[in-house]
XYZ file of C-alpha atoms in Angstrom:
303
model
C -3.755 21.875 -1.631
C -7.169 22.062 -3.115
C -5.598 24.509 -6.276
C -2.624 21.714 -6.418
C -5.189 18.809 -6.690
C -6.966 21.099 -9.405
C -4.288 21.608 -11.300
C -2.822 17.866 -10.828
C -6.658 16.780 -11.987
C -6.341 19.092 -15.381
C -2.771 17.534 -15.762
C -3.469 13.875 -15.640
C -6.972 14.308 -17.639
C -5.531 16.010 -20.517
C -5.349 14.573 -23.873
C -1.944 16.038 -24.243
C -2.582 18.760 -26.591
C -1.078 21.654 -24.517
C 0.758 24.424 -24.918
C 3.626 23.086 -22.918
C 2.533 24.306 -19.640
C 2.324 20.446 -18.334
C 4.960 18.517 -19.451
C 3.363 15.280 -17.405
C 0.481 15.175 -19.598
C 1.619 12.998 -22.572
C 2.905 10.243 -19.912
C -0.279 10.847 -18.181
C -2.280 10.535 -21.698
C -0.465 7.238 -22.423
C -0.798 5.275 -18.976
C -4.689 5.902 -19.221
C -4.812 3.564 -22.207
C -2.405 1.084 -20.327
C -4.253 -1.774 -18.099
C -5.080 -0.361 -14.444
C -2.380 -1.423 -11.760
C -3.935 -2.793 -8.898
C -2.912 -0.602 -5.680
C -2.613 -1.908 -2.040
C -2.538 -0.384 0.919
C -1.475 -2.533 3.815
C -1.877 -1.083 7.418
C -2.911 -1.305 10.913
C -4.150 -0.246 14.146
C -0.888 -0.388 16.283
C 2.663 -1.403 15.631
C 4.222 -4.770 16.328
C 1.741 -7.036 14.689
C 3.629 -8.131 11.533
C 2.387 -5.979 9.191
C 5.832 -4.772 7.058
C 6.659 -8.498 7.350
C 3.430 -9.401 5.632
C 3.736 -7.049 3.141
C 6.963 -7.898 2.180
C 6.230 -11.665 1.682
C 3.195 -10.598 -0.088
C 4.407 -8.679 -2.615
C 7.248 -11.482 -3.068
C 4.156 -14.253 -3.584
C 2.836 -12.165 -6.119
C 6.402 -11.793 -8.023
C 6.541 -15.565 -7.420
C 3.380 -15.567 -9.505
C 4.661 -13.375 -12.518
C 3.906 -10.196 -11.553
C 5.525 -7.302 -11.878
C 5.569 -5.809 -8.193
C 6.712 -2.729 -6.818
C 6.942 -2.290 -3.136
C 6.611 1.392 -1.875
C 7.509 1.727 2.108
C 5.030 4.640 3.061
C 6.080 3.877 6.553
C 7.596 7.694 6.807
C 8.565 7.612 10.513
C 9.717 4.374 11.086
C 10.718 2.736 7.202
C 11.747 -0.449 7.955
C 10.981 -2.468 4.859
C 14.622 -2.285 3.646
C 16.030 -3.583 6.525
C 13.377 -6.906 6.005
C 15.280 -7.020 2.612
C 18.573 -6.341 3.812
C 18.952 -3.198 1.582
C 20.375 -0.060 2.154
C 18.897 2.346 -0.163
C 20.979 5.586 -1.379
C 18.159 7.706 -2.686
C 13.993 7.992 -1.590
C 10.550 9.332 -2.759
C 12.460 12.597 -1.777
C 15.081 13.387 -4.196
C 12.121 12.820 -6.676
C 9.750 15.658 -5.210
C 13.067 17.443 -5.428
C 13.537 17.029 -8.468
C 17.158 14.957 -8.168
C 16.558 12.039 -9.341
C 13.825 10.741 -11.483
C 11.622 7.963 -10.543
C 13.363 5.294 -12.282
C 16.610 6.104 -10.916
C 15.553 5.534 -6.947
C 13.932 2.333 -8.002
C 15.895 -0.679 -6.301
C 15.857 -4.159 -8.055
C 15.993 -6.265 -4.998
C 16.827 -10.324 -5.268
C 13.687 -11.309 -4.975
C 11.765 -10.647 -7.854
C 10.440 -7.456 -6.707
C 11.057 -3.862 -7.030
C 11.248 -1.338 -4.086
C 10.923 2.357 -3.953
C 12.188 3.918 -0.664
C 10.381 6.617 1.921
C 10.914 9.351 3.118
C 10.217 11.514 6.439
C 9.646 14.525 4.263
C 7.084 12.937 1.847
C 4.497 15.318 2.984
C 6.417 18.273 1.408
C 4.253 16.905 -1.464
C 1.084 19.020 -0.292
C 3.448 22.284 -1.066
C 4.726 21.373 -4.375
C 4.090 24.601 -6.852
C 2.669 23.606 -10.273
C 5.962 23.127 -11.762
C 7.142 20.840 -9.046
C 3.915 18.663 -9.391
C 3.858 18.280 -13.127
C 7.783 16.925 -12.840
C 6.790 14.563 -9.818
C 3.583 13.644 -11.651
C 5.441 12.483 -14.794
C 7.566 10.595 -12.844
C 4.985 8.890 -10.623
C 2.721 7.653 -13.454
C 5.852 5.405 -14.410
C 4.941 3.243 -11.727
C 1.875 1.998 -13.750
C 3.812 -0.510 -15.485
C 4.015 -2.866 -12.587
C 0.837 -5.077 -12.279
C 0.696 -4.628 -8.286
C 1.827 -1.860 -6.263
C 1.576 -2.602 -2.325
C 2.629 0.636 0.217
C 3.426 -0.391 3.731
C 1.947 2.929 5.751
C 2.605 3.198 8.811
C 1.116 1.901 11.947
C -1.920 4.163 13.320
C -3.681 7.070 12.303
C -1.703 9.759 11.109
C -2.353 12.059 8.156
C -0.044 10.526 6.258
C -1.162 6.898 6.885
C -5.113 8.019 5.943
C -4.068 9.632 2.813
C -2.632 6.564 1.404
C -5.572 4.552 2.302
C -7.947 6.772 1.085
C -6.093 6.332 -2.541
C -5.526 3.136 -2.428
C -7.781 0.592 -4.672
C -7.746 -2.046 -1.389
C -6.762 -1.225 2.093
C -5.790 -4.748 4.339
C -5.662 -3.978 7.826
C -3.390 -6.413 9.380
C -4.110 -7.781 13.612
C -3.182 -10.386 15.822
C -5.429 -12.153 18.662
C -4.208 -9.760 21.223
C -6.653 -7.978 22.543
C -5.287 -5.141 22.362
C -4.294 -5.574 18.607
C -7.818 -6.269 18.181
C -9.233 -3.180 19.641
C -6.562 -1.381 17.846
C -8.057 -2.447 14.484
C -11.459 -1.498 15.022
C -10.466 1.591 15.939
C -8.309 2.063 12.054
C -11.484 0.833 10.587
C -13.592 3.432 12.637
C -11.761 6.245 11.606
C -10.630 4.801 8.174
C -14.824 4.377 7.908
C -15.813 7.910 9.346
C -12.395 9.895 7.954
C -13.016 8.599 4.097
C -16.026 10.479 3.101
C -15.760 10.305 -0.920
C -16.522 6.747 -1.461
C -16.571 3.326 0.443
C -13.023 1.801 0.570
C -13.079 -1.680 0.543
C -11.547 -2.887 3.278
C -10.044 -6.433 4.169
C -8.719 -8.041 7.264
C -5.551 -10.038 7.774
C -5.215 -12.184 11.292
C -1.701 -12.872 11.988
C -0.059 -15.084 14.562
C -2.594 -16.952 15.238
C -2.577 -20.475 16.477
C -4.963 -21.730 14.492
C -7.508 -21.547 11.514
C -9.967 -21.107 13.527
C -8.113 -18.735 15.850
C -8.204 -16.830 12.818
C -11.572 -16.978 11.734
C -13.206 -16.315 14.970
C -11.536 -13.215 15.620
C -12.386 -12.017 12.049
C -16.185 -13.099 12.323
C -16.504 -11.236 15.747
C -14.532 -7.912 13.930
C -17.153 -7.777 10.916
C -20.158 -8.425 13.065
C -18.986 -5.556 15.351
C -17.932 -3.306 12.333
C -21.306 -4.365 10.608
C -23.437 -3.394 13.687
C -21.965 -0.200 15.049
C -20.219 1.149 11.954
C -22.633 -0.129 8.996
C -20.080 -1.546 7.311
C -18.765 -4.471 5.332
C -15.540 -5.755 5.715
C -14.217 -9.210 4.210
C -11.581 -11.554 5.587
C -8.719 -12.339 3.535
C -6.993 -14.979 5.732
C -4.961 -15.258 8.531
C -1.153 -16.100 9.160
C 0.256 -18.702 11.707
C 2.775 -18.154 14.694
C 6.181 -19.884 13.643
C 9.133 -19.239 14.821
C 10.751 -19.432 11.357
C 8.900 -15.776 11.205
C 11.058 -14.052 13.448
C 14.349 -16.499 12.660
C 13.614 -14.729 8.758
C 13.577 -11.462 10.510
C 17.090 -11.413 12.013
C 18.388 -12.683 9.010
C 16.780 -10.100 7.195
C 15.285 -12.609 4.379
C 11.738 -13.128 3.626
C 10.333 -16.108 5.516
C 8.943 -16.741 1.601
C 11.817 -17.240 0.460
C 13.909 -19.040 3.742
C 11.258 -21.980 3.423
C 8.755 -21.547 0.689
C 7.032 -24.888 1.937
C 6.545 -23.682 6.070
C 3.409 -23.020 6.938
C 3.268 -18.730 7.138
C 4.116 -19.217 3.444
C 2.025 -21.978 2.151
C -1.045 -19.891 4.181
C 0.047 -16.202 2.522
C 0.472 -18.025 -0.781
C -3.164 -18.917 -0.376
C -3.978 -15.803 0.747
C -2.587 -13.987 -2.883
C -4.535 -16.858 -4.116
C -7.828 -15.205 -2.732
C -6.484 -11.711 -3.878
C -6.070 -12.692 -7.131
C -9.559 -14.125 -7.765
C -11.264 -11.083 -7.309
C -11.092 -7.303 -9.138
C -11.247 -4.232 -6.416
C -14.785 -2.541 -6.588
C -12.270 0.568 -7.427
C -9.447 -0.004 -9.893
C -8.659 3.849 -11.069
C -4.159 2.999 -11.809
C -1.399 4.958 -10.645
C -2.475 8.467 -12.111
C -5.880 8.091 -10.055
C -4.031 6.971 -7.006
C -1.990 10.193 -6.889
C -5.004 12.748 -7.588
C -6.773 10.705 -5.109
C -3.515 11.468 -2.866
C -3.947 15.088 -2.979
C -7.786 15.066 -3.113
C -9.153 18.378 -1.215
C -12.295 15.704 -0.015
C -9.505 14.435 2.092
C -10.447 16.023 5.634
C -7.246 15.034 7.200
C-alpha cells in the first residue's frame, strides 16, 4: 500500500504535464482549483443507536439548505442506507474499482434532494489496486468534489475499514444514546479513533440521540468530554442531541426520512438546528475529495 499511496500522492499533485502515464492527473489538476468539499464521517461505538438514520436526515437538511450532497454508505458489512431511502441500487463503489462503470454512472439521484453512491463488501480490494487501476478509480473519485458536502455512513465499531474513513475524513461525528452501554461504547471509538490516528488530530464531535431531553443530552455529552479530556487529552465538541419520538421508527418502516414525513416534529426541527451549528463553523482540516482519498490509502495509517 505504501508504493500505491506514493504513486496516488504523485498522481493527484501533478500539474498535469505528463507523459500519459496518469491519466487522473488533469481531473486531479482541475478539482484543486475548485472550492474544498467538506467531508463527513459519521460513526459510532456499537450498532443500534441511530446512526444511518441520522445521517440520512442529515445529509437531506443540508440538501434542504441548497447544497449539493452526496451520501456515500461506507457501511461495507451491513449497508443499510438504501433501504432508509427505499432504493434498490443496481451498481456500487465496486464496479468502479473494477473498472465497469464510471463514477457517475453508479451515482443514484434519490427523491430527496440528495445523491447516493452505494457500498460495497469488497471496497477494501482498493488497497491492491495496481497503478493503472488507481489512476482510473482516482479520476473517477475526484468527480465527487463537485458536491458541497459529502457524508459516509461507516460502519458501527472498529474495524479497518471504519478507521480508515475516519482518519480521511475532514470531521468525524460519533453518534450515542443514554444507554450505558452506548455510552461506554463511544468512549471506547474515541479511544482508539484518538490513539489509532497518529498523523494529525481529527476533530471529533458528538451526537446524543434518543434522548428525553435537552438536558438528557447535554449531561451525557459534558460527562463524555470531561472523561475524554482527562484520560485521553483530548478535545471533543458537542454538536447536539436528537429526541426519542416514535415518528423515528414509524419513518423507518416506511422507509422515508423522518425529515421529510414531518419536517415540523421535533427529531427534525432539533437536526435542522444541529446543520445549523455545522454550518457556522469551517473544519480545522478542509483538504477536498482528492485529499480525502490519499488520506484513504495513507501508509501513516497503522490499521
Amino acid at each position: 500500500m505504501e508504493e500505491q499511496a506514493e504513486g496516488l500522492s504523485e498522481l493527484l499533485n501533478s500539474d498535469g504535464k505528463n507523459d500519459g502515464t496518469y491519466q487522473a492527473s488533469s481531473s486531479a489538476a482541475t478539482l484543486k482549483k475548485n472550492k474544498n468539499t467538506r467531508i463527513i464521517a459519521i460513526t459510532s461505538g456499537k450498532g443500534g443507536v441511530g446512526k444511518t438514520n441520522f445521517a440520512v436526515n442529515m445529509a437531506i437538511a443540508y440538501a434542504q439548505l441548497g447544497k449539493k450532497v452526496i451520501l456515500i454508505d461506507g457501511d461495507l458489512g451491513m449497508a443499510n442506507v438504501n433501504v432508509l431511502l427505499n432504493i434498490v441500487p443496481q451498481y456500487n463503489l465496486m464496479h468502479v474499482i473494477n473498472k465497469k462503470k464510471s463514477m457517475k454512472e453508479i451515482i443514484i439521484d434519490t427523491e430527496f434532494g440528495i445523491k447516493f453512491i452505494a457500498g460495497a463488501n469488497g471496497f477494501s480490494k482498493i488497497a491492491n489496486l495496481t497503478v493503472e487501476e488507481l489512476d482510473y478509480f482516482a479520476n473517477q473519485f475526484v468527480t465527487l468534489g463537485n458536491a458541497d458536502i459529502i457524508i459516509i455512513d461507516t460502519g458501527a465499531g472498529i474495524a479497518n475499514n471504519v478507521l480508515q474513513f475516519v482518519a480521511a475524513a475532514d470531521e468525524v461525528f460519533v453518534v450515542t444514546t443514554p444507554e450505558p452501554t452506548a455510552i461506554t461504547d463511544a468512549y471506547g471509538m474515541i479511544k482508539i479513533i484518538t490513539t489509532e490516528i497518529v498523523d494529525r488530530t481529527v476533530n471529533i464531535k458528538l451526537v446524543v440521540n434518543r434522548v428525553h431531553s435537552t438536558d438528557e443530552g447535554k449531561r451525557i455529552a459534558e460527562r463524555m468530554i470531561t472523561i475524554v479530556g482527562q484520560f485521553l487529552g483530548y478535545k471533543i465538541e458537542y454538536l447536539g442531541c436528537l429526541p426519542e419520538d416514535p415518528l423515528v421508527q414509524a419513518s423507518v418502516i416506511r422507509q422515508k426520512p423522518f425529515i421529510v414525513v414531518n419536517p415540523t416534529s421535533k427529531p427534525s426541527v432539533y437536526l435542522k438546528h444541529i446543520v445549523g451549528r455545522i454550518e457556522k463553523t469551517e473544519p480545522e482540516y478542509n483538504d477536498g475529495v482528492a485529499n480525502f482519498l490519499k488520506k484513504f490509502l495513507s501508509k501513516k495509517n497503522k490499521y
